[in-house]
Coordinates of C-alpha atoms in Angstrom, one line a residue:
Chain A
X18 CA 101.2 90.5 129.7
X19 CA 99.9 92.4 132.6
X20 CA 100.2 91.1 135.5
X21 CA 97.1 89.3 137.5
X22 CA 95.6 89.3 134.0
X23 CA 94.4 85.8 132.2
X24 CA 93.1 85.3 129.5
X25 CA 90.9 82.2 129.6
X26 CA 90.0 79.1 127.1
X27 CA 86.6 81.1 126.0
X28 CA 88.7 84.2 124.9
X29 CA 91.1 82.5 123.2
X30 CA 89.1 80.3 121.1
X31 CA 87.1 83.9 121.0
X32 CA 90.0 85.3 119.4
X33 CA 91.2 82.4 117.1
X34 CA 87.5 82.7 115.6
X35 CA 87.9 86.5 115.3
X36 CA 91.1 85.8 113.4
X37 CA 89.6 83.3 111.4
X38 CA 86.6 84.9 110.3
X39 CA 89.0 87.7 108.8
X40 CA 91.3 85.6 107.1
X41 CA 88.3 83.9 105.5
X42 CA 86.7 86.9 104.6
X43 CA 89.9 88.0 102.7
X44 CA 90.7 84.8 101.2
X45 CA 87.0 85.1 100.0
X46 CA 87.4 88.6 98.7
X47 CA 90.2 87.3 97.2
X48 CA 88.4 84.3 95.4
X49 CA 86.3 87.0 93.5
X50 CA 89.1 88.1 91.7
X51 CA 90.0 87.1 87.9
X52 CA 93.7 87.8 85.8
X53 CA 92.7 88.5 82.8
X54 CA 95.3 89.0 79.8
X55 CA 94.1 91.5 76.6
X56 CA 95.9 91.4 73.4
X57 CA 96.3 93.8 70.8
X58 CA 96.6 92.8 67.6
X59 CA 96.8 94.4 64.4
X60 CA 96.2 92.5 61.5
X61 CA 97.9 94.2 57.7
X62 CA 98.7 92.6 54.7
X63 CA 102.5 93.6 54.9
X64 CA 103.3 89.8 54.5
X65 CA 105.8 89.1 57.6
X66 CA 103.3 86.4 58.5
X67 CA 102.2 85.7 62.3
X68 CA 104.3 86.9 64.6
X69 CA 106.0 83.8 67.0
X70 CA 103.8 84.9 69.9
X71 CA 100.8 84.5 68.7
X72 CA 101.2 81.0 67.0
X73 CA 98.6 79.5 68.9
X74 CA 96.0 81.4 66.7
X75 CA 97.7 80.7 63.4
X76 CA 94.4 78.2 62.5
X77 CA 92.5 81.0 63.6
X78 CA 94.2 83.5 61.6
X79 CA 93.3 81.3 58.4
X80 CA 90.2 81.0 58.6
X81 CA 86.9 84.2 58.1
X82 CA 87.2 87.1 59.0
X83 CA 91.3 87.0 59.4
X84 CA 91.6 85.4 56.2
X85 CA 92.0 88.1 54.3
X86 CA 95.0 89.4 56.1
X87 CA 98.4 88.1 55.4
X88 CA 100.2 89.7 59.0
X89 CA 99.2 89.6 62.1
X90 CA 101.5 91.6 64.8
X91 CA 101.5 91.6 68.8
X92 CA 101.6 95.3 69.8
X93 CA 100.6 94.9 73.5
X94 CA 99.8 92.5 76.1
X95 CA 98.2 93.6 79.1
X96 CA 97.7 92.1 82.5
X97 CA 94.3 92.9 84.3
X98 CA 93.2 91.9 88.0
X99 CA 89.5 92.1 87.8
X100 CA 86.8 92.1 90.3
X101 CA 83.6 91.4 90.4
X102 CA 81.4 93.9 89.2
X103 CA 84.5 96.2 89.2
X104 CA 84.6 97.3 85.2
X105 CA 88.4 98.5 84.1
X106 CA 89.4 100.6 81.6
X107 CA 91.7 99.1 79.3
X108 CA 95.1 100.7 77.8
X109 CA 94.1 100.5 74.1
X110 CA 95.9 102.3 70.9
X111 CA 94.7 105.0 68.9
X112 CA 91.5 106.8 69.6
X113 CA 89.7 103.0 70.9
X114 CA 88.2 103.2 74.0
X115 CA 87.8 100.3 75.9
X116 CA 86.0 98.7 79.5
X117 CA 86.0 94.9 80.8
X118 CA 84.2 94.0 83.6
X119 CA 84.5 90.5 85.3
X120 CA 79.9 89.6 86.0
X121 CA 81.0 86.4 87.5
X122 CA 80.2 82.4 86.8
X123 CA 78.4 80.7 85.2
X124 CA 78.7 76.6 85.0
X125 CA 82.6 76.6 84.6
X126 CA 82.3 79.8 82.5
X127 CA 83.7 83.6 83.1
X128 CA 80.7 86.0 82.0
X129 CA 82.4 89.0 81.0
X130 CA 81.4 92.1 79.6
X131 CA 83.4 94.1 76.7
X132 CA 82.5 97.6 75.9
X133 CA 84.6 99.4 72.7
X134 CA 84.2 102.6 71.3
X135 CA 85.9 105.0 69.1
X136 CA 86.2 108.6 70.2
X137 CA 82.5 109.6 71.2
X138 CA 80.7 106.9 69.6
X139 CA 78.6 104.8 71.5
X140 CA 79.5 101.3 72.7
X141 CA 79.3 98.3 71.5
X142 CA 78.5 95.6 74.3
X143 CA 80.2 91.9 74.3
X144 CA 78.8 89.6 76.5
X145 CA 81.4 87.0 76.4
X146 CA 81.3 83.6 78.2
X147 CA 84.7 81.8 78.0
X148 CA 86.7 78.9 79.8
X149 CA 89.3 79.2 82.0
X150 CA 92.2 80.6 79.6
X151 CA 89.9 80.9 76.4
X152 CA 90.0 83.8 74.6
X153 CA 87.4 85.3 72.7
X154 CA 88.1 88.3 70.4
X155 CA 86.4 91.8 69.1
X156 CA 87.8 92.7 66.1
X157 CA 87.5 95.2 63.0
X158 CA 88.5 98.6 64.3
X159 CA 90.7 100.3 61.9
X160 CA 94.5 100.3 62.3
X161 CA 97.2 102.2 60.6
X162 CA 98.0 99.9 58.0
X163 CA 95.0 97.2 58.7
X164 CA 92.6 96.1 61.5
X165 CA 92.4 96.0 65.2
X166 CA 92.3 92.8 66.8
X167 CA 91.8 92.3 71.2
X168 CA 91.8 89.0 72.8
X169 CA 90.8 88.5 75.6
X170 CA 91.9 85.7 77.7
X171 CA 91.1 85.4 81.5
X172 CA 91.9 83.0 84.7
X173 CA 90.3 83.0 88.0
Chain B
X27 CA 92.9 135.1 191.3
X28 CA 94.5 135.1 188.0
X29 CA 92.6 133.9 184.8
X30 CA 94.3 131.0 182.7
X31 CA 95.6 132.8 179.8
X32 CA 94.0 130.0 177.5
X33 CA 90.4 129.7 179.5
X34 CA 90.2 133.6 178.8
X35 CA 91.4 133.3 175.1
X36 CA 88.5 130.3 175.0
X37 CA 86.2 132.3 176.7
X38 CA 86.8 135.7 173.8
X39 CA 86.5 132.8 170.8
X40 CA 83.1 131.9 172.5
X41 CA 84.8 128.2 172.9
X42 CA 83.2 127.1 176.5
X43 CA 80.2 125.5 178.0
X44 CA 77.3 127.6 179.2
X45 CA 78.5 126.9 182.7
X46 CA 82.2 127.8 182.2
X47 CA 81.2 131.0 180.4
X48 CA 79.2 132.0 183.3
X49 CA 81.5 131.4 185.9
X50 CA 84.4 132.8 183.7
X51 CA 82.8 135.6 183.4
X52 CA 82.3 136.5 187.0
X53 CA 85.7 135.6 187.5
X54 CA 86.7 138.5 185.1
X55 CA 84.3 141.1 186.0
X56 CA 85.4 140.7 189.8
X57 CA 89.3 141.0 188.7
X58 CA 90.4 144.2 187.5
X59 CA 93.7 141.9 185.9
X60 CA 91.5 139.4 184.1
X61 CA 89.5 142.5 182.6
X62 CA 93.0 144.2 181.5
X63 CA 94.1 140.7 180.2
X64 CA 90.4 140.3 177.9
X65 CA 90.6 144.0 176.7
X66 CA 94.3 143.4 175.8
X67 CA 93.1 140.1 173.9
X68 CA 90.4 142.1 172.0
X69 CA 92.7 144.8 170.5
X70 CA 95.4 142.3 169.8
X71 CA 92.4 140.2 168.0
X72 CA 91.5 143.4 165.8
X73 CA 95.1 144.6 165.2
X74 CA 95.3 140.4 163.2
X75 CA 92.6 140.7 161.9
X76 CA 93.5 144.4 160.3
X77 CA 96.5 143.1 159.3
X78 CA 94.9 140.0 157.6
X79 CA 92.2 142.6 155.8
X80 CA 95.1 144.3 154.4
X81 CA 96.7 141.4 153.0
X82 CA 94.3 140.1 151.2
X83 CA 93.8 143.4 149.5
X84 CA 97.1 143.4 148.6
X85 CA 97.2 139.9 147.0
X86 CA 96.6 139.8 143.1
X87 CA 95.0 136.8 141.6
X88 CA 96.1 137.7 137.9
X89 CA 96.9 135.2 136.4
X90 CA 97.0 132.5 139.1
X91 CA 95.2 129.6 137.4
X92 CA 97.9 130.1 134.4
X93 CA 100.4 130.0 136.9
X94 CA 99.4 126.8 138.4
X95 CA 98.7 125.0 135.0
X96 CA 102.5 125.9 134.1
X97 CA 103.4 124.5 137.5
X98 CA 101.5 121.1 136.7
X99 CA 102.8 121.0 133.0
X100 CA 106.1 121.7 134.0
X101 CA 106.1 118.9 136.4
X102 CA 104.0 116.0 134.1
X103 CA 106.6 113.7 132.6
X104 CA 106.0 111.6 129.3
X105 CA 104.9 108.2 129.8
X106 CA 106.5 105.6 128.3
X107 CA 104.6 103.6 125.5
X108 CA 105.2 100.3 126.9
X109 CA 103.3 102.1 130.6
X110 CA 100.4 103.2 127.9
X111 CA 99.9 99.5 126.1
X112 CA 100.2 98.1 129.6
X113 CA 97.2 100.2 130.9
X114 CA 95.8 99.4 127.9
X115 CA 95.9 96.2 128.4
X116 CA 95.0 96.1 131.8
X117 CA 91.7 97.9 131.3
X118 CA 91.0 95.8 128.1
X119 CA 91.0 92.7 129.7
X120 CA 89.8 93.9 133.1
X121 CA 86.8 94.4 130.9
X122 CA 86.5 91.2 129.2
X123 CA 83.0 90.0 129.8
X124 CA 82.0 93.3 128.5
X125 CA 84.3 93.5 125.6
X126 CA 85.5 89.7 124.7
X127 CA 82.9 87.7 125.1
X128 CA 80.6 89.8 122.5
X129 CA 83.1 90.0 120.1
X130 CA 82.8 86.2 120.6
X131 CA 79.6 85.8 119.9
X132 CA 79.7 88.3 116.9
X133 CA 82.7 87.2 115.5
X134 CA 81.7 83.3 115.6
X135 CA 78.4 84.6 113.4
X136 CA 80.1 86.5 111.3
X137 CA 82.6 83.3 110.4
X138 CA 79.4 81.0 110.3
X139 CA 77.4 83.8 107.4
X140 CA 81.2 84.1 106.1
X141 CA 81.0 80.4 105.8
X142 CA 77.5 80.0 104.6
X143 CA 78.1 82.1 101.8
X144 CA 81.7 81.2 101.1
X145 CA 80.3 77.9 100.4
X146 CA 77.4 79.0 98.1
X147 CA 79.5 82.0 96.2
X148 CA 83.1 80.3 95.8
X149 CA 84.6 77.1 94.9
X150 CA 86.5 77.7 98.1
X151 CA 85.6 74.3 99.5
X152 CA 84.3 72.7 96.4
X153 CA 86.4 69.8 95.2
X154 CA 89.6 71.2 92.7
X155 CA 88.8 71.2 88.7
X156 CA 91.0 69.8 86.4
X157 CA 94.2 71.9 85.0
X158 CA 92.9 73.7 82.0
X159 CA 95.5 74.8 79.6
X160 CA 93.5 76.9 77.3
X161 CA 92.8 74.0 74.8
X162 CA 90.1 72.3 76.7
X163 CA 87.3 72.7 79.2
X164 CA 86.3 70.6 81.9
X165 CA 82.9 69.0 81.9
X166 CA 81.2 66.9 84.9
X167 CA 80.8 63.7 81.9
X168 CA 84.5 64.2 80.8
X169 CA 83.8 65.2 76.9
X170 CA 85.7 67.7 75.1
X171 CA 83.1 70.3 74.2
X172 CA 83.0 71.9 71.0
X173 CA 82.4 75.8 71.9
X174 CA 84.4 77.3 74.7
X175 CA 83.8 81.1 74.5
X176 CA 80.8 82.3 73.1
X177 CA 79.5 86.2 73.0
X178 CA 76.6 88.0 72.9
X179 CA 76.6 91.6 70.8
X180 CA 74.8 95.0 71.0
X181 CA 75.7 97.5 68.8
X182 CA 74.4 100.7 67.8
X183 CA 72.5 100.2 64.7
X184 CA 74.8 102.2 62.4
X185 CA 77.5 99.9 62.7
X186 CA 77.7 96.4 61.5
X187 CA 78.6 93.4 63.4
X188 CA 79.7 89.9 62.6
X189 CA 79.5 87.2 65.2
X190 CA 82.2 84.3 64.0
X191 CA 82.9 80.8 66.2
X192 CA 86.5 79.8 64.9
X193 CA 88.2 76.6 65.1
X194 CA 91.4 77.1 66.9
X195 CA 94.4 74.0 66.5
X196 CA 93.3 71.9 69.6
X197 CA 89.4 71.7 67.9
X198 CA 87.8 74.1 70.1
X199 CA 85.9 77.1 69.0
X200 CA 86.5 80.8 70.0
X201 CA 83.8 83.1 69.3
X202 CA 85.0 85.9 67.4
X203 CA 83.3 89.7 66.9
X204 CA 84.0 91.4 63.6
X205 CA 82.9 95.2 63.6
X206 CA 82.6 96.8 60.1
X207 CA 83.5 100.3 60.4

């Protein structure tokens, strides 16, 4: 400290609050954020069954429109970070295109907004509303040796 | 009588009292030695002042302001960092009631708006909801509810589009999107 220099009560609590109001603002920043998981399925009828990581949705698997699959496979699982009002583009096979945005909440719900498209085709919009850790899936797209299925599973 | 060497060097610079002059000069102009001793002062005066005339001409200038700045850079030594924070410092805080106690006054309403809004936008400082494991959703009455994603399609009108809610093990229902390419 230089010397013949204090620093009185007013400036410190001036600084404490400084300090605070920055901490807050990132903790707040912070608070927007969601982690979101997207799966990549792809559903055949190549008979090995459901694969062990993806047990959970075996009763979903049985029932319309999965039913009519036999195989369902985990070819990716990706991690996503997502802020509010920040859309990302998602890592997606073949020639799918794909963008999730995070549009906030609403009751206990995550609004969340799917776009997929193949190649140059236009979009088709999901507005999903989901619990914390419920998924909710887009499926259909065509696969190599079946269909495309993406769940999508976020946590804020 | 005699002059004073320095009264008579005085009296050529035009150095003394109206008086003095006066009587100086009668002094000189009545002794043939004091009017040798001023004439001898006058050429000696011009011959210096030749000489400085000459001088002068002589000196060059050229590059005498590059010459200095050398000198002075030459001459500056690097000041330690912890001699720069310190002034820092020093002028910082010599400021304060300029500097701190706005930033007070800013920074405490910037933390009471942060607040204000934290509050409204966040569950910051709202009381913690229950652990959800993925198989239920909390509700304020405490009941299990039966739909716990739900979605909302637009699709071009060339392709068709399913909207499913599926029963997953734990009872709940996932809304599901099935596009018919």
């Amino acid at each position: 400290m230089v010397k013949g220099t204090k620093i009185t009560g007013v400036e410190m609590f001036a600084s404490i609050l400084f300090l605070s109001s920055i901490l807050f603002a990132t903790r707040l920043h912070a608070a927007e954020d969601i982690n979101c998981k997207v799966l990549t399925i792809e559903a055949s009828n190549d008979n090995s069954g459901v694969a062990q990581s993806l047990k959970e949705y075996t009763s979903v698997f049985s029932q319309k429109p999965f039913n009519s699959f036999n195989s369902f496979k985990l070819i990716s699982e990706t991690d996503y970070t997502l802020t509010l009002n920040t859309p990302r583009t998602l890592s997606l096979p073949d020639t799918l295109n794909g963008i999730l945005a995070y549009k906030g909440k609403s009751d206990s719900s995550l609004q969340l907004t799917l776009k997929l498209a193949k190649a140059q085709q236009p979009p088709i919009i999901i507005d999903g509303k989901a619990g914390n850790g419920i998924p909710f899936m887009a499926a259909g797209f065509k696969s190599p040796n079946g269909r495309w299925i993406l769940a999508v599973k976020c946590n804020d | 009588m005699k002059q004073d060497e320095k009264i008579l060097a005085q009296y050529y610079d035009d150095e003394l009292s109206d008086a003095m002059r006066t009587r100086v000069r009668a002094q000189i102009e009545s002794s043939p030695e004091d009017t040798d001793a001023l004439t001898k002062l006058e050429t000696i005066s011009h011959f210096f002042e030749v000489m400085k005339k000459e001088n002068l001409e002589n000196v060059s200038f050229e590059g005498f302001e590059k010459r200095i700045l050398n000198e002075i850079h030459s001459a500056r030594e690097p000041v330690p960092f912890s001699e720069k924070v310190g002034v820092w410092l020093k002028e910082f805080l010599s400021h304060r009631k300029a500097v701190w106690i706005p930033a007070a006054s800013v920074a405490g309403a910037a933390f009471a708006a942060l607040l204000v809004v934290g509050l409204q936008a966040t569950s910051v400082m709202m009381p913690e909801m229950p652990s959800q494991n993925g198989l239920e959703t909390w509700q304020a009455n405490g009941t299990t509810p039966s739909v716990v994603s739900t979605v909302d399609v637009t699709a071009p009108d060339n392709i068709d589009v399913q909207e499913f809610n599926l029963e997953t093990e734990g009872g709940q229902r996932i809304a599901v999107v099935w596009i018919n390419e």
